[in-house]
Coordinates of C-alpha atoms and ligand atoms in Angstrom, one line a residue:
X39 CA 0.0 0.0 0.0
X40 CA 3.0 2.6 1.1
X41 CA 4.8 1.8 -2.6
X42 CA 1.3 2.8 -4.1
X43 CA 1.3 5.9 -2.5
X44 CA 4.8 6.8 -3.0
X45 CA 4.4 6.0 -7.1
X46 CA 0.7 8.1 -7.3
X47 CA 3.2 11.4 -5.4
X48 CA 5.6 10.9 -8.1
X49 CA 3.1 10.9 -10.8
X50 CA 2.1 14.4 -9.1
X51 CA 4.9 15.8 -9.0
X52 CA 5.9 14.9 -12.6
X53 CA 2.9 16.7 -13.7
X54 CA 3.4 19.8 -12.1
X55 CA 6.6 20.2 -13.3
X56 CA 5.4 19.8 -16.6
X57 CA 2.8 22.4 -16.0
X58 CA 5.3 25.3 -14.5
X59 CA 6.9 25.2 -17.9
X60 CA 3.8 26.6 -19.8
X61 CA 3.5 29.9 -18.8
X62 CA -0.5 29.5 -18.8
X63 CA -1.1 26.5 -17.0
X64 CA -4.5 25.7 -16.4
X65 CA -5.5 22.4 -13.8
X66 CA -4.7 19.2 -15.3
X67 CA -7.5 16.8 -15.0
X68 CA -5.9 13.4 -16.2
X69 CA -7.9 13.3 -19.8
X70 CA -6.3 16.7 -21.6
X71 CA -3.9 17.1 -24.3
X72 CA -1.8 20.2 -25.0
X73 CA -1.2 20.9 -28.5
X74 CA 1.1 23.8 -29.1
X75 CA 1.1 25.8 -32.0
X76 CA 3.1 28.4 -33.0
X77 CA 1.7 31.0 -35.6
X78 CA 4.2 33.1 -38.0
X79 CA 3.4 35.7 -41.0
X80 CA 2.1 33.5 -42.3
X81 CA 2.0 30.0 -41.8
X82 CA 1.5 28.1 -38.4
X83 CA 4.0 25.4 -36.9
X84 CA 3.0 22.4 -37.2
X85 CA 0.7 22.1 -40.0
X86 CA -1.0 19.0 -39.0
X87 CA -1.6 18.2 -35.7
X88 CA -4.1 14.8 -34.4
X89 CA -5.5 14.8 -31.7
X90 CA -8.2 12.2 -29.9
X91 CA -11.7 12.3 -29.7
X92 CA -13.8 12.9 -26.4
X93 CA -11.0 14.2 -24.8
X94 CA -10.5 18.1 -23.4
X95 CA -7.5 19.6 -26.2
X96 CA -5.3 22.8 -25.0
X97 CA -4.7 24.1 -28.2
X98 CA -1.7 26.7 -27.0
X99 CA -1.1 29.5 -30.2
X100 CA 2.0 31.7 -29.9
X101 CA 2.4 34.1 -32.0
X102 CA 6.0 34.9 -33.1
X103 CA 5.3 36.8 -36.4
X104 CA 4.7 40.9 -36.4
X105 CA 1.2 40.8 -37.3
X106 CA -2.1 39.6 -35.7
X107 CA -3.2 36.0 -36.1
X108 CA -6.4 34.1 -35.6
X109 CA -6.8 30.5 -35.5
X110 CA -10.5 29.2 -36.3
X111 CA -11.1 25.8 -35.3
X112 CA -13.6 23.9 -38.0
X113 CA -14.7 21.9 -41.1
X114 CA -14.1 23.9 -44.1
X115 CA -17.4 25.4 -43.8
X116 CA -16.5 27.0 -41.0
X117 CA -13.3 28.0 -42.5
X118 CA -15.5 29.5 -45.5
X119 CA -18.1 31.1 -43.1
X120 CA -15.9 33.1 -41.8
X121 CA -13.6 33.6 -44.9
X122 CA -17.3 35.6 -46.1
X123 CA -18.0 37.6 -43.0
X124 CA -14.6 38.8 -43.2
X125 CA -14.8 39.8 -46.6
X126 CA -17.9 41.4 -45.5
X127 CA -16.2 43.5 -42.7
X128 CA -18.0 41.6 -40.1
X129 CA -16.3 40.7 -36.9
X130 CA -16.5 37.6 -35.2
X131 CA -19.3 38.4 -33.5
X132 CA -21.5 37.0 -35.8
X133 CA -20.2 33.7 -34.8
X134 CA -22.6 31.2 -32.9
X135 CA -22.5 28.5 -31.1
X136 CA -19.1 26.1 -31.5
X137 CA -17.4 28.4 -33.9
X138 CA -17.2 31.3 -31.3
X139 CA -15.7 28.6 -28.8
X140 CA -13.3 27.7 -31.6
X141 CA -12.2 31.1 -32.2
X142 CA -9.2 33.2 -31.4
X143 CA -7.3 36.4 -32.0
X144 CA -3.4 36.7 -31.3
X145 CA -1.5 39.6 -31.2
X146 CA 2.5 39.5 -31.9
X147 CA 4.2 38.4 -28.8
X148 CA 1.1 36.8 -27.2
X149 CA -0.3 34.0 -26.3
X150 CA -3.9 32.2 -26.4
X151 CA -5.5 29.5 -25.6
X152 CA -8.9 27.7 -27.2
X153 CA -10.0 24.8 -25.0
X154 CA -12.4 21.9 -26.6
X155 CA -13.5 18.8 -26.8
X156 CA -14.4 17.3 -30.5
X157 CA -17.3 14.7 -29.4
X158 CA -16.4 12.9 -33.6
X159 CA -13.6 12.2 -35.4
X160 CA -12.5 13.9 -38.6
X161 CA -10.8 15.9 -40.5
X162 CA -10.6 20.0 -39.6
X163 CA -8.7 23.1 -40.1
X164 CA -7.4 25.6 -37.9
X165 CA -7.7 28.5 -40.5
X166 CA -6.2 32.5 -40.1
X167 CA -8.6 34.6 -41.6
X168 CA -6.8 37.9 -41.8
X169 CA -7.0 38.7 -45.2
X170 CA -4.7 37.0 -47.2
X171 CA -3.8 35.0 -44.9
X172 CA -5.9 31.9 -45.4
X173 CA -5.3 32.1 -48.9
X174 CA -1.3 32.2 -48.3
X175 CA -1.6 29.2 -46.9
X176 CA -1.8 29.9 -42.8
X177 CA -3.8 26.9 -42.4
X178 CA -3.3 23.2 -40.2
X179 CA -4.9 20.1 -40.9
X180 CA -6.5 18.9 -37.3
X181 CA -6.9 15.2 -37.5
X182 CA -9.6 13.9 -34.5
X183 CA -9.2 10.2 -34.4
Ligands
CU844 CU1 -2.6 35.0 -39.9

């Protein structure tokens, strides 16, 4: 019983010291992925990234380029959705339901987090809709398996 203990401890503290590198840690629950992403002008790093079904994702997005970035979580509907109501000169607002959770803006230097859970599996696209941006290729394939 007193080896149990011990290993469950060092378990702990291997995760905390996992978490004090990420400047944003959030509380770990046992079931959560981190997926880091780092966005440049403009392309993100990496550009495919899989990730497992019915599990909570930390998607992580720093951006090191010198302009603002978004990354837009979604099929390529979304992706074209949104593609339109920029065009349009809409802001994100329009946005309901999952897309809006699946949304985020970046400024240079920062950093921000989208936190989800994709109940199937499939193919999506984190997508940068900044004009041009999209179309100059800033997008990832999101495999959910
Ligand atoms: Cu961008």
């Amino acid at each position: 019983m007193r080896r149990i203990i011990g290993a469950v401890a060092l378990v702990a503290i291997v995760a905390a010291g996992c978490a004090d590198k990420n400047s944003t840690s959030t509380t770990a629950g046992p079931a959560q992925m981190r997926v880091e992403i780092t966005m440049t002008d403009n392309a993100y790093s990496p550009t495919a990234v899989t990730v497992p079904k019915g599990e909570k994702v930390v998607f992580k997005f720093t951006n090191s380029g010198s302009v603002e970035h978004e990354a837009i979580i979604g099929d390529t509907s979304v992706q074209d959705d949104h593609a339109q109501e920029m065009m349009d000169g809409h802001s994100m607002s329009g946005m309901g339901g999952d897309a809006s959770d699946r949304t985020v803006t970046v400024k240079p230097g920062n950093i921000a987090e989208i936190t989800t859970t994709f109940d199937a599996a499939g193919t999506l696209i984190i997508g940068c809709h900044v004009p041009g941006h999209y179309e100059a290729g800033m997008k990832a394939m999101l495999k959910v398996t």
